[in-house]
Amino acid sequence: IIKKNSNFWTAEQRPHLLKMFKKICKKEKAVFHWIKNEKQSHSILNKQLAKSVCEKLNIKNKHIVKGFKKAFMPCRFEIVQKSPLVILDGAHNGAKITSTAYGLKKKKYKKLHLVFALANNKEASEILKKIIPMADYVYLTRFEMARRKCADPILLFKLSKKIAKPNAKLKAYYDPWQALARALRLAKKDDTVLVTGSFFLSGDLRKKWHPEEWVLKNRKSL
Protein backbone atom coordinates (compact mmCIF):
# COMPACT_ATOMS: atom_id res chain seq x y z
CA ILE A 1 0.00 0.00 0.00
CA ILE A 2 2.79 2.42 0.87
CA LYS A 3 4.38 3.16 -2.53
CA LYS A 4 7.68 4.92 -3.13
CA ASN A 5 7.44 8.75 -3.17
CA SER A 6 3.68 8.62 -2.53
CA ASN A 7 1.32 10.05 0.09
CA PHE A 8 0.05 7.75 2.81
CA TRP A 9 -2.96 8.48 5.04
CA THR A 10 -4.13 6.64 8.12
CA ALA A 11 -6.57 7.14 10.98
CA GLU A 12 -5.02 4.27 12.90
CA GLN A 13 -4.50 5.05 16.60
CA ARG A 14 -2.56 2.03 17.88
CA PRO A 15 1.04 3.12 18.63
CA HIS A 16 2.75 -0.06 17.41
CA LEU A 17 1.02 0.14 14.02
CA LEU A 18 1.72 3.86 13.66
CA LYS A 19 5.38 3.18 14.39
CA MET A 20 5.43 0.54 11.66
CA PHE A 21 3.68 2.83 9.14
CA LYS A 22 6.11 5.67 9.82
CA LYS A 23 9.08 3.35 9.42
CA ILE A 24 7.87 2.11 6.03
CA CYS A 25 7.01 5.65 4.89
CA LYS A 26 10.53 6.77 5.76
CA LYS A 27 12.01 3.83 3.86
CA GLU A 28 9.84 4.48 0.78
CA LYS A 29 10.20 8.28 1.05
CA ALA A 30 6.42 8.58 1.30
CA VAL A 31 4.67 11.50 3.02
CA PHE A 32 2.96 10.33 6.20
CA HIS A 33 -0.45 11.87 7.00
CA TRP A 34 -2.03 10.95 10.35
CA ILE A 35 -5.58 11.79 11.38
CA LYS A 36 -5.62 11.98 15.16
CA ASN A 37 -8.70 10.79 17.00
CA GLU A 38 -9.87 13.43 19.49
CA LYS A 39 -12.33 11.01 21.12
CA GLN A 40 -14.61 11.20 18.11
CA SER A 41 -16.82 8.61 16.44
CA HIS A 42 -15.41 6.52 13.62
CA SER A 43 -17.74 8.19 11.13
CA ILE A 44 -16.31 11.64 11.94
CA LEU A 45 -12.77 10.27 11.88
CA ASN A 46 -13.37 8.70 8.47
CA LYS A 47 -14.75 11.98 7.14
CA GLN A 48 -11.64 13.81 8.33
CA LEU A 49 -9.50 11.20 6.61
CA ALA A 50 -11.42 11.55 3.35
CA LYS A 51 -11.32 15.35 3.57
CA SER A 52 -7.55 15.33 4.02
CA VAL A 53 -7.11 13.21 0.89
CA CYS A 54 -9.51 15.41 -1.10
CA GLU A 55 -7.69 18.57 -0.05
CA LYS A 56 -4.40 17.07 -1.23
CA LEU A 57 -6.07 16.46 -4.60
CA ASN A 58 -7.14 20.15 -4.68
CA ILE A 59 -10.83 19.31 -4.58
CA LYS A 60 -12.84 22.38 -3.60
CA ASN A 61 -14.39 22.39 -0.14
CA LYS A 62 -17.92 22.91 -1.51
CA HIS A 63 -17.62 19.63 -3.41
CA ILE A 64 -16.27 17.86 -0.33
CA VAL A 65 -19.21 19.11 1.75
CA LYS A 66 -21.65 18.04 -0.97
CA GLY A 67 -20.06 14.60 -1.04
CA PHE A 68 -20.35 14.21 2.72
CA LYS A 69 -24.08 14.94 2.54
CA LYS A 70 -24.54 12.11 0.06
CA ALA A 71 -22.09 9.68 1.65
CA PHE A 72 -23.91 6.80 3.31
CA MET A 73 -23.19 3.26 4.46
CA PRO A 74 -26.03 0.98 5.59
CA CYS A 75 -25.81 -0.31 9.16
CA ARG A 76 -23.29 2.30 10.25
CA PHE A 77 -25.31 3.95 13.01
CA GLU A 78 -28.19 3.97 10.55
CA ILE A 79 -31.49 5.36 11.83
CA VAL A 80 -34.30 3.36 10.23
CA GLN A 81 -37.19 4.42 12.45
CA LYS A 82 -38.25 7.13 14.86
CA SER A 83 -40.66 6.90 17.80
CA PRO A 84 -39.18 4.68 19.03
CA LEU A 85 -35.79 5.47 17.57
CA VAL A 86 -34.28 2.38 15.94
CA ILE A 87 -30.56 2.34 15.12
CA LEU A 88 -28.76 -0.37 13.15
CA ASP A 89 -25.00 -0.59 13.60
CA GLY A 90 -22.63 -3.32 12.42
CA ALA A 91 -20.05 -2.69 15.16
CA HIS A 92 -18.32 -6.03 15.71
CA ASN A 93 -15.21 -5.31 17.75
CA GLY A 94 -14.13 -3.25 20.74
CA ALA A 95 -13.08 -0.15 18.82
CA LYS A 96 -16.29 0.00 16.79
CA ILE A 97 -18.52 -0.69 19.80
CA THR A 98 -16.76 2.19 21.58
CA SER A 99 -17.62 4.43 18.63
CA THR A 100 -21.23 3.22 18.69
CA ALA A 101 -21.50 3.94 22.42
CA TYR A 102 -20.08 7.42 21.79
CA GLY A 103 -22.77 8.10 19.18
CA LEU A 104 -25.47 6.71 21.44
CA LYS A 105 -24.53 9.11 24.24
CA LYS A 106 -25.42 12.00 21.94
CA LYS A 107 -28.97 10.72 21.52
CA LYS A 108 -31.80 11.57 23.90
CA TYR A 109 -33.93 8.65 25.01
CA LYS A 110 -35.50 7.19 28.14
CA LYS A 111 -34.70 3.48 27.92
CA LEU A 112 -32.24 1.58 25.73
CA HIS A 113 -33.29 -1.74 24.20
CA LEU A 114 -30.21 -3.60 22.96
CA VAL A 115 -30.51 -6.41 20.41
CA PHE A 116 -27.07 -8.01 20.29
CA ALA A 117 -25.25 -10.88 18.56
CA LEU A 118 -21.56 -11.58 18.13
CA ALA A 119 -19.32 -13.88 16.09
CA ASN A 120 -17.71 -16.60 18.19
CA ASN A 121 -14.15 -15.52 17.31
CA LYS A 122 -14.49 -12.16 19.07
CA GLU A 123 -13.39 -11.13 22.57
CA ALA A 124 -16.92 -11.23 23.94
CA SER A 125 -16.18 -10.00 27.46
CA GLU A 126 -14.20 -6.98 26.26
CA ILE A 127 -16.87 -5.99 23.75
CA LEU A 128 -19.86 -6.58 26.01
CA LYS A 129 -18.53 -4.42 28.83
CA LYS A 130 -18.51 -1.41 26.50
CA ILE A 131 -22.23 -1.56 25.65
CA ILE A 132 -24.20 -3.83 28.03
CA PRO A 133 -24.03 -1.43 31.05
CA MET A 134 -25.80 1.21 28.93
CA ALA A 135 -28.87 -0.94 28.24
CA ASP A 136 -32.11 -1.23 30.19
CA TYR A 137 -33.35 -4.20 28.14
CA VAL A 138 -30.96 -6.68 26.54
CA TYR A 139 -31.93 -9.24 23.91
CA LEU A 140 -28.99 -11.59 23.32
CA THR A 141 -29.37 -13.47 20.07
CA ARG A 142 -27.46 -14.79 17.06
CA PHE A 143 -27.18 -14.09 13.35
CA GLU A 144 -28.20 -16.60 10.71
CA MET A 145 -25.09 -17.09 8.57
CA ALA A 146 -24.00 -20.62 7.74
CA ARG A 147 -20.45 -19.62 6.77
CA ARG A 148 -19.75 -17.84 10.07
CA LYS A 149 -20.13 -19.27 13.55
CA CYS A 150 -22.01 -17.16 16.05
CA ALA A 151 -21.46 -16.88 19.79
CA ASP A 152 -24.07 -18.82 21.75
CA PRO A 153 -26.76 -16.42 23.05
CA ILE A 154 -26.78 -18.31 26.35
CA LEU A 155 -23.05 -17.63 26.81
CA LEU A 156 -23.57 -13.96 25.95
CA PHE A 157 -26.43 -13.89 28.46
CA LYS A 158 -24.24 -15.27 31.27
CA LEU A 159 -21.44 -12.81 30.52
CA SER A 160 -23.84 -9.87 30.21
CA LYS A 161 -25.68 -10.68 33.44
CA LYS A 162 -22.50 -9.94 35.40
CA ILE A 163 -22.06 -6.44 34.02
CA ALA A 164 -25.62 -5.28 33.32
CA LYS A 165 -27.44 -2.55 35.25
CA PRO A 166 -28.98 -3.82 38.51
CA ASN A 167 -32.54 -3.50 37.18
CA ALA A 168 -31.83 -4.36 33.55
CA LYS A 169 -33.91 -7.12 31.97
CA LEU A 170 -32.00 -9.69 29.91
CA LYS A 171 -33.16 -12.59 27.79
CA ALA A 172 -31.58 -14.91 25.21
CA TYR A 173 -33.18 -15.65 21.84
CA TYR A 174 -32.04 -18.12 19.21
CA ASP A 175 -34.31 -16.42 16.68
CA PRO A 176 -33.07 -12.85 15.94
CA TRP A 177 -36.43 -11.86 14.46
CA GLN A 178 -38.14 -12.86 17.69
CA ALA A 179 -35.64 -10.75 19.63
CA LEU A 180 -36.29 -7.73 17.42
CA ALA A 181 -40.05 -8.17 17.60
CA ARG A 182 -39.90 -8.29 21.38
CA ALA A 183 -37.72 -5.18 21.55
CA LEU A 184 -40.05 -3.22 19.26
CA ARG A 185 -43.09 -4.37 21.22
CA LEU A 186 -41.68 -3.28 24.59
CA ALA A 187 -40.02 -0.06 23.47
CA LYS A 188 -41.94 3.14 24.25
CA LYS A 189 -42.04 6.13 21.91
CA ASP A 190 -39.24 7.90 23.78
CA ASP A 191 -37.00 4.80 23.96
CA THR A 192 -34.22 3.67 21.62
CA VAL A 193 -33.70 0.25 20.07
CA LEU A 194 -30.10 -0.49 19.05
CA VAL A 195 -29.26 -3.53 16.93
CA THR A 196 -25.52 -4.16 16.95
CA GLY A 197 -22.63 -6.59 17.43
CA SER A 198 -22.54 -7.87 13.86
CA PHE A 199 -23.09 -6.72 10.27
CA PHE A 200 -24.75 -10.09 9.67
CA LEU A 201 -27.32 -9.34 12.39
CA SER A 202 -27.99 -5.68 11.58
CA GLY A 203 -27.93 -6.34 7.83
CA ASP A 204 -30.44 -9.16 8.07
CA LEU A 205 -32.84 -7.35 10.43
CA ARG A 206 -32.62 -4.26 8.20
CA LYS A 207 -34.96 -6.13 5.85
CA LYS A 208 -37.85 -5.23 8.16
CA TRP A 209 -37.52 -1.61 7.03
CA HIS A 210 -35.76 -2.07 3.68
CA PRO A 211 -36.64 -5.36 1.98
CA GLU A 212 -34.54 -6.66 -0.90
CA GLU A 213 -36.86 -5.19 -3.53
CA TRP A 214 -36.48 -1.71 -1.97
CA VAL A 215 -32.69 -2.08 -1.83
CA LEU A 216 -32.50 -3.01 -5.53
CA LYS A 217 -34.56 0.03 -6.47
CA ASN A 218 -32.81 2.52 -4.19
CA ARG A 219 -29.18 1.42 -4.00
CA LYS A 220 -26.61 3.96 -5.22
CA SER A 221 -23.75 1.54 -5.89
CA LEU A 222 -23.31 -1.01 -8.65
PDB file of C-alpha atoms in Angstrom:
ATOM      1  CA  ILE A   1       0.000   0.000   0.000  1.00  0.00           C
ATOM      2  CA  ILE A   2       2.791   2.425   0.869  1.00  0.00           C
ATOM      3  CA  LYS A   3       4.377   3.163  -2.528  1.00  0.00           C
ATOM      4  CA  LYS A   4       7.679   4.915  -3.134  1.00  0.00           C
ATOM      5  CA  ASN A   5       7.437   8.746  -3.172  1.00  0.00           C
ATOM      6  CA  SER A   6       3.679   8.620  -2.534  1.00  0.00           C
ATOM      7  CA  ASN A   7       1.320  10.053   0.090  1.00  0.00           C
ATOM      8  CA  PHE A   8       0.048   7.753   2.811  1.00  0.00           C
ATOM      9  CA  TRP A   9      -2.958   8.476   5.044  1.00  0.00           C
ATOM     10  CA  THR A  10      -4.129   6.638   8.120  1.00  0.00           C
ATOM     11  CA  ALA A  11      -6.568   7.145  10.980  1.00  0.00           C
ATOM     12  CA  GLU A  12      -5.018   4.269  12.901  1.00  0.00           C
ATOM     13  CA  GLN A  13      -4.505   5.050  16.595  1.00  0.00           C
ATOM     14  CA  ARG A  14      -2.565   2.033  17.884  1.00  0.00           C
ATOM     15  CA  PRO A  15       1.045   3.122  18.631  1.00  0.00           C
ATOM     16  CA  HIS A  16       2.754  -0.064  17.414  1.00  0.00           C
ATOM     17  CA  LEU A  17       1.020   0.140  14.022  1.00  0.00           C
ATOM     18  CA  LEU A  18       1.722   3.864  13.659  1.00  0.00           C
ATOM     19  CA  LYS A  19       5.377   3.179  14.386  1.00  0.00           C
ATOM     20  CA  MET A  20       5.435   0.539  11.659  1.00  0.00           C
ATOM     21  CA  PHE A  21       3.683   2.826   9.136  1.00  0.00           C
ATOM     22  CA  LYS A  22       6.110   5.670   9.823  1.00  0.00           C
ATOM     23  CA  LYS A  23       9.078   3.352   9.417  1.00  0.00           C
ATOM     24  CA  ILE A  24       7.872   2.106   6.025  1.00  0.00           C
ATOM     25  CA  CYS A  25       7.008   5.647   4.885  1.00  0.00           C
ATOM     26  CA  LYS A  26      10.531   6.767   5.756  1.00  0.00           C
ATOM     27  CA  LYS A  27      12.006   3.830   3.858  1.00  0.00           C
ATOM     28  CA  GLU A  28       9.842   4.481   0.777  1.00  0.00           C
ATOM     29  CA  LYS A  29      10.200   8.275   1.054  1.00  0.00           C
ATOM     30  CA  ALA A  30       6.416   8.576   1.298  1.00  0.00           C
ATOM     31  CA  VAL A  31       4.667  11.500   3.017  1.00  0.00           C
ATOM     32  CA  PHE A  32       2.965  10.332   6.202  1.00  0.00           C
ATOM     33  CA  HIS A  33      -0.454  11.867   7.004  1.00  0.00           C
ATOM     34  CA  TRP A  34      -2.026  10.952  10.345  1.00  0.00           C
ATOM     35  CA  ILE A  35      -5.579  11.787  11.375  1.00  0.00           C
ATOM     36  CA  LYS A  36      -5.624  11.982  15.156  1.00  0.00           C
ATOM     37  CA  ASN A  37      -8.701  10.794  16.998  1.00  0.00           C
ATOM     38  CA  GLU A  38      -9.872  13.429  19.493  1.00  0.00           C
ATOM     39  CA  LYS A  39     -12.332  11.009  21.118  1.00  0.00           C
ATOM     40  CA  GLN A  40     -14.614  11.202  18.106  1.00  0.00           C
ATOM     41  CA  SER A  41     -16.817   8.614  16.442  1.00  0.00           C
ATOM     42  CA  HIS A  42     -15.407   6.518  13.616  1.00  0.00           C
ATOM     43  CA  SER A  43     -17.742   8.194  11.131  1.00  0.00           C
ATOM     44  CA  ILE A  44     -16.307  11.642  11.940  1.00  0.00           C
ATOM     45  CA  LEU A  45     -12.770  10.273  11.879  1.00  0.00           C
ATOM     46  CA  ASN A  46     -13.375   8.696   8.472  1.00  0.00           C
ATOM     47  CA  LYS A  47     -14.745  11.982   7.135  1.00  0.00           C
ATOM     48  CA  GLN A  48     -11.639  13.812   8.331  1.00  0.00           C
ATOM     49  CA  LEU A  49      -9.497  11.201   6.613  1.00  0.00           C
ATOM     50  CA  ALA A  50     -11.420  11.549   3.346  1.00  0.00           C
ATOM     51  CA  LYS A  51     -11.320  15.347   3.570  1.00  0.00           C
ATOM     52  CA  SER A  52      -7.551  15.334   4.015  1.00  0.00           C
ATOM     53  CA  VAL A  53      -7.115  13.206   0.889  1.00  0.00           C
ATOM     54  CA  CYS A  54      -9.508  15.414  -1.102  1.00  0.00           C
ATOM     55  CA  GLU A  55      -7.686  18.572  -0.046  1.00  0.00           C
ATOM     56  CA  LYS A  56      -4.396  17.075  -1.226  1.00  0.00           C
ATOM     57  CA  LEU A  57      -6.075  16.462  -4.600  1.00  0.00           C
ATOM     58  CA  ASN A  58      -7.136  20.148  -4.679  1.00  0.00           C
ATOM     59  CA  ILE A  59     -10.832  19.310  -4.580  1.00  0.00           C
ATOM     60  CA  LYS A  60     -12.838  22.378  -3.596  1.00  0.00           C
ATOM     61  CA  ASN A  61     -14.385  22.393  -0.141  1.00  0.00           C
ATOM     62  CA  LYS A  62     -17.923  22.914  -1.509  1.00  0.00           C
ATOM     63  CA  HIS A  63     -17.623  19.633  -3.410  1.00  0.00           C
ATOM     64  CA  ILE A  64     -16.266  17.855  -0.330  1.00  0.00           C
ATOM     65  CA  VAL A  65     -19.214  19.111   1.750  1.00  0.00           C
ATOM     66  CA  LYS A  66     -21.650  18.044  -0.966  1.00  0.00           C
ATOM     67  CA  GLY A  67     -20.058  14.599  -1.042  1.00  0.00           C
ATOM     68  CA  PHE A  68     -20.351  14.208   2.719  1.00  0.00           C
ATOM     69  CA  LYS A  69     -24.077  14.945   2.536  1.00  0.00           C
ATOM     70  CA  LYS A  70     -24.543  12.107   0.065  1.00  0.00           C
ATOM     71  CA  ALA A  71     -22.088   9.675   1.654  1.00  0.00           C
ATOM     72  CA  PHE A  72     -23.905   6.798   3.308  1.00  0.00           C
ATOM     73  CA  MET A  73     -23.193   3.258   4.459  1.00  0.00           C
ATOM     74  CA  PRO A  74     -26.032   0.984   5.593  1.00  0.00           C
ATOM     75  CA  CYS A  75     -25.813  -0.306   9.161  1.00  0.00           C
ATOM     76  CA  ARG A  76     -23.288   2.304  10.255  1.00  0.00           C
ATOM     77  CA  PHE A  77     -25.306   3.950  13.011  1.00  0.00           C
ATOM     78  CA  GLU A  78     -28.193   3.969  10.548  1.00  0.00           C
ATOM     79  CA  ILE A  79     -31.488   5.356  11.834  1.00  0.00           C
ATOM     80  CA  VAL A  80     -34.297   3.356  10.227  1.00  0.00           C
ATOM     81  CA  GLN A  81     -37.191   4.421  12.451  1.00  0.00           C
ATOM     82  CA  LYS A  82     -38.247   7.131  14.857  1.00  0.00           C
ATOM     83  CA  SER A  83     -40.655   6.900  17.802  1.00  0.00           C
ATOM     84  CA  PRO A  84     -39.182   4.685  19.034  1.00  0.00           C
ATOM     85  CA  LEU A  85     -35.787   5.473  17.574  1.00  0.00           C
ATOM     86  CA  VAL A  86     -34.280   2.383  15.941  1.00  0.00           C
ATOM     87  CA  ILE A  87     -30.559   2.338  15.120  1.00  0.00           C
ATOM     88  CA  LEU A  88     -28.757  -0.370  13.155  1.00  0.00           C
ATOM     89  CA  ASP A  89     -25.003  -0.594  13.604  1.00  0.00           C
ATOM     90  CA  GLY A  90     -22.632  -3.324  12.418  1.00  0.00           C
ATOM     91  CA  ALA A  91     -20.052  -2.689  15.157  1.00  0.00           C
ATOM     92  CA  HIS A  92     -18.324  -6.031  15.707  1.00  0.00           C
ATOM     93  CA  ASN A  93     -15.205  -5.307  17.752  1.00  0.00           C
ATOM     94  CA  GLY A  94     -14.127  -3.254  20.742  1.00  0.00           C
ATOM     95  CA  ALA A  95     -13.085  -0.149  18.822  1.00  0.00           C
ATOM     96  CA  LYS A  96     -16.288   0.002  16.790  1.00  0.00           C
ATOM     97  CA  ILE A  97     -18.521  -0.686  19.797  1.00  0.00           C
ATOM     98  CA  THR A  98     -16.760   2.187  21.584  1.00  0.00           C
ATOM     99  CA  SER A  99     -17.615   4.429  18.632  1.00  0.00           C
ATOM    100  CA  THR A 100     -21.230   3.219  18.690  1.00  0.00           C
ATOM    101  CA  ALA A 101     -21.498   3.937  22.416  1.00  0.00           C
ATOM    102  CA  TYR A 102     -20.082   7.418  21.788  1.00  0.00           C
ATOM    103  CA  GLY A 103     -22.765   8.103  19.179  1.00  0.00           C
ATOM    104  CA  LEU A 104     -25.466   6.709  21.441  1.00  0.00           C
ATOM    105  CA  LYS A 105     -24.530   9.110  24.243  1.00  0.00           C
ATOM    106  CA  LYS A 106     -25.423  11.997  21.936  1.00  0.00           C
ATOM    107  CA  LYS A 107     -28.974  10.721  21.516  1.00  0.00           C
ATOM    108  CA  LYS A 108     -31.798  11.569  23.898  1.00  0.00           C
ATOM    109  CA  TYR A 109     -33.934   8.648  25.007  1.00  0.00           C
ATOM    110  CA  LYS A 110     -35.498   7.190  28.138  1.00  0.00           C
ATOM    111  CA  LYS A 111     -34.697   3.477  27.919  1.00  0.00           C
ATOM    112  CA  LEU A 112     -32.242   1.579  25.728  1.00  0.00           C
ATOM    113  CA  HIS A 113     -33.294  -1.739  24.204  1.00  0.00           C
ATOM    114  CA  LEU A 114     -30.208  -3.597  22.958  1.00  0.00           C
ATOM    115  CA  VAL A 115     -30.505  -6.411  20.409  1.00  0.00           C
ATOM    116  CA  PHE A 116     -27.067  -8.008  20.286  1.00  0.00           C
ATOM    117  CA  ALA A 117     -25.249 -10.878  18.560  1.00  0.00           C
ATOM    118  CA  LEU A 118     -21.558 -11.577  18.125  1.00  0.00           C
ATOM    119  CA  ALA A 119     -19.317 -13.884  16.088  1.00  0.00           C
ATOM    120  CA  ASN A 120     -17.708 -16.595  18.193  1.00  0.00           C
ATOM    121  CA  ASN A 121     -14.155 -15.515  17.314  1.00  0.00           C
ATOM    122  CA  LYS A 122     -14.492 -12.159  19.072  1.00  0.00           C
ATOM    123  CA  GLU A 123     -13.393 -11.130  22.571  1.00  0.00           C
ATOM    124  CA  ALA A 124     -16.923 -11.233  23.937  1.00  0.00           C
ATOM    125  CA  SER A 125     -16.178 -10.000  27.463  1.00  0.00           C
ATOM    126  CA  GLU A 126     -14.204  -6.976  26.259  1.00  0.00           C
ATOM    127  CA  ILE A 127     -16.874  -5.994  23.746  1.00  0.00           C
ATOM    128  CA  LEU A 128     -19.865  -6.575  26.012  1.00  0.00           C
ATOM    129  CA  LYS A 129     -18.534  -4.416  28.831  1.00  0.00           C
ATOM    130  CA  LYS A 130     -18.508  -1.411  26.502  1.00  0.00           C
ATOM    131  CA  ILE A 131     -22.229  -1.561  25.646  1.00  0.00           C
ATOM    132  CA  ILE A 132     -24.204  -3.828  28.031  1.00  0.00           C
ATOM    133  CA  PRO A 133     -24.031  -1.431  31.052  1.00  0.00           C
ATOM    134  CA  MET A 134     -25.799   1.211  28.933  1.00  0.00           C
ATOM    135  CA  ALA A 135     -28.871  -0.944  28.242  1.00  0.00           C
ATOM    136  CA  ASP A 136     -32.109  -1.228  30.185  1.00  0.00           C
ATOM    137  CA  TYR A 137     -33.351  -4.200  28.142  1.00  0.00           C
ATOM    138  CA  VAL A 138     -30.957  -6.682  26.545  1.00  0.00           C
ATOM    139  CA  TYR A 139     -31.934  -9.237  23.913  1.00  0.00           C
ATOM    140  CA  LEU A 140     -28.993 -11.594  23.315  1.00  0.00           C
ATOM    141  CA  THR A 141     -29.372 -13.468  20.065  1.00  0.00           C
ATOM    142  CA  ARG A 142     -27.463 -14.787  17.059  1.00  0.00           C
ATOM    143  CA  PHE A 143     -27.180 -14.085  13.348  1.00  0.00           C
ATOM    144  CA  GLU A 144     -28.198 -16.605  10.706  1.00  0.00           C
ATOM    145  CA  MET A 145     -25.087 -17.089   8.569  1.00  0.00           C
ATOM    146  CA  ALA A 146     -24.003 -20.625   7.736  1.00  0.00           C
ATOM    147  CA  ARG A 147     -20.449 -19.618   6.772  1.00  0.00           C
ATOM    148  CA  ARG A 148     -19.748 -17.845  10.071  1.00  0.00           C
ATOM    149  CA  LYS A 149     -20.129 -19.274  13.555  1.00  0.00           C
ATOM    150  CA  CYS A 150     -22.013 -17.163  16.047  1.00  0.00           C
ATOM    151  CA  ALA A 151     -21.459 -16.881  19.787  1.00  0.00           C
ATOM    152  CA  ASP A 152     -24.066 -18.821  21.749  1.00  0.00           C
ATOM    153  CA  PRO A 153     -26.759 -16.416  23.049  1.00  0.00           C
ATOM    154  CA  ILE A 154     -26.779 -18.310  26.352  1.00  0.00           C
ATOM    155  CA  LEU A 155     -23.051 -17.629  26.808  1.00  0.00           C
ATOM    156  CA  LEU A 156     -23.573 -13.956  25.946  1.00  0.00           C
ATOM    157  CA  PHE A 157     -26.435 -13.890  28.463  1.00  0.00           C
ATOM    158  CA  LYS A 158     -24.236 -15.270  31.266  1.00  0.00           C
ATOM    159  CA  LEU A 159     -21.435 -12.810  30.522  1.00  0.00           C
ATOM    160  CA  SER A 160     -23.840  -9.873  30.214  1.00  0.00           C
ATOM    161  CA  LYS A 161     -25.681 -10.675  33.438  1.00  0.00           C
ATOM    162  CA  LYS A 162     -22.500  -9.944  35.403  1.00  0.00           C
ATOM    163  CA  ILE A 163     -22.062  -6.435  34.023  1.00  0.00           C
ATOM    164  CA  ALA A 164     -25.624  -5.278  33.320  1.00  0.00           C
ATOM    165  CA  LYS A 165     -27.445  -2.554  35.246  1.00  0.00           C
ATOM    166  CA  PRO A 166     -28.975  -3.824  38.509  1.00  0.00           C
ATOM    167  CA  ASN A 167     -32.539  -3.497  37.182  1.00  0.00           C
ATOM    168  CA  ALA A 168     -31.835  -4.362  33.549  1.00  0.00           C
ATOM    169  CA  LYS A 169     -33.913  -7.120  31.974  1.00  0.00           C
ATOM    170  CA  LEU A 170     -32.004  -9.693  29.911  1.00  0.00           C
ATOM    171  CA  LYS A 171     -33.161 -12.594  27.787  1.00  0.00           C
ATOM    172  CA  ALA A 172     -31.576 -14.908  25.208  1.00  0.00           C
ATOM    173  CA  TYR A 173     -33.179 -15.655  21.839  1.00  0.00           C
ATOM    174  CA  TYR A 174     -32.041 -18.121  19.210  1.00  0.00           C
ATOM    175  CA  ASP A 175     -34.310 -16.419  16.681  1.00  0.00           C
ATOM    176  CA  PRO A 176     -33.067 -12.853  15.941  1.00  0.00           C
ATOM    177  CA  TRP A 177     -36.427 -11.859  14.456  1.00  0.00           C
ATOM    178  CA  GLN A 178     -38.145 -12.860  17.689  1.00  0.00           C
ATOM    179  CA  ALA A 179     -35.640 -10.751  19.634  1.00  0.00           C
ATOM    180  CA  LEU A 180     -36.288  -7.734  17.416  1.00  0.00           C
ATOM    181  CA  ALA A 181     -40.055  -8.170  17.595  1.00  0.00           C
ATOM    182  CA  ARG A 182     -39.897  -8.287  21.382  1.00  0.00           C
ATOM    183  CA  ALA A 183     -37.724  -5.180  21.553  1.00  0.00           C
ATOM    184  CA  LEU A 184     -40.052  -3.218  19.261  1.00  0.00           C
ATOM    185  CA  ARG A 185     -43.087  -4.374  21.224  1.00  0.00           C
ATOM    186  CA  LEU A 186     -41.681  -3.284  24.594  1.00  0.00           C
ATOM    187  CA  ALA A 187     -40.015  -0.057  23.473  1.00  0.00           C
ATOM    188  CA  LYS A 188     -41.939   3.139  24.254  1.00  0.00           C
ATOM    189  CA  LYS A 189     -42.037   6.126  21.905  1.00  0.00           C
ATOM    190  CA  ASP A 190     -39.240   7.895  23.781  1.00  0.00           C
ATOM    191  CA  ASP A 191     -37.003   4.796  23.961  1.00  0.00           C
ATOM    192  CA  THR A 192     -34.217   3.670  21.616  1.00  0.00           C
ATOM    193  CA  VAL A 193     -33.702   0.248  20.065  1.00  0.00           C
ATOM    194  CA  LEU A 194     -30.105  -0.493  19.047  1.00  0.00           C
ATOM    195  CA  VAL A 195     -29.262  -3.534  16.927  1.00  0.00           C
ATOM    196  CA  THR A 196     -25.519  -4.164  16.954  1.00  0.00           C
ATOM    197  CA  GLY A 197     -22.630  -6.594  17.426  1.00  0.00           C
ATOM    198  CA  SER A 198     -22.541  -7.872  13.858  1.00  0.00           C
ATOM    199  CA  PHE A 199     -23.090  -6.725  10.272  1.00  0.00           C
ATOM    200  CA  PHE A 200     -24.754 -10.085   9.668  1.00  0.00           C
ATOM    201  CA  LEU A 201     -27.317  -9.339  12.385  1.00  0.00           C
ATOM    202  CA  SER A 202     -27.990  -5.683  11.580  1.00  0.00           C
ATOM    203  CA  GLY A 203     -27.927  -6.339   7.826  1.00  0.00           C
ATOM    204  CA  ASP A 204     -30.444  -9.158   8.065  1.00  0.00           C
ATOM    205  CA  LEU A 205     -32.843  -7.355  10.431  1.00  0.00           C
ATOM    206  CA  ARG A 206     -32.618  -4.262   8.197  1.00  0.00           C
ATOM    207  CA  LYS A 207     -34.957  -6.133   5.852  1.00  0.00           C
ATOM    208  CA  LYS A 208     -37.846  -5.227   8.157  1.00  0.00           C
ATOM    209  CA  TRP A 209     -37.516  -1.614   7.027  1.00  0.00           C
ATOM    210  CA  HIS A 210     -35.758  -2.070   3.678  1.00  0.00           C
ATOM    211  CA  PRO A 211     -36.644  -5.364   1.984  1.00  0.00           C
ATOM    212  CA  GLU A 212     -34.537  -6.663  -0.896  1.00  0.00           C
ATOM    213  CA  GLU A 213     -36.865  -5.188  -3.526  1.00  0.00           C
ATOM    214  CA  TRP A 214     -36.477  -1.712  -1.971  1.00  0.00           C
ATOM    215  CA  VAL A 215     -32.688  -2.080  -1.831  1.00  0.00           C
ATOM    216  CA  LEU A 216     -32.497  -3.014  -5.526  1.00  0.00           C
ATOM    217  CA  LYS A 217     -34.562   0.032  -6.465  1.00  0.00           C
ATOM    218  CA  ASN A 218     -32.808   2.523  -4.195  1.00  0.00           C
ATOM    219  CA  ARG A 219     -29.181   1.424  -4.004  1.00  0.00           C
ATOM    220  CA  LYS A 220     -26.614   3.956  -5.223  1.00  0.00           C
ATOM    221  CA  SER A 221     -23.752   1.541  -5.888  1.00  0.00           C
ATOM    222  CA  LEU A 222     -23.309  -1.009  -8.654  1.00  0.00           C
TER     223      LEU A 222
END
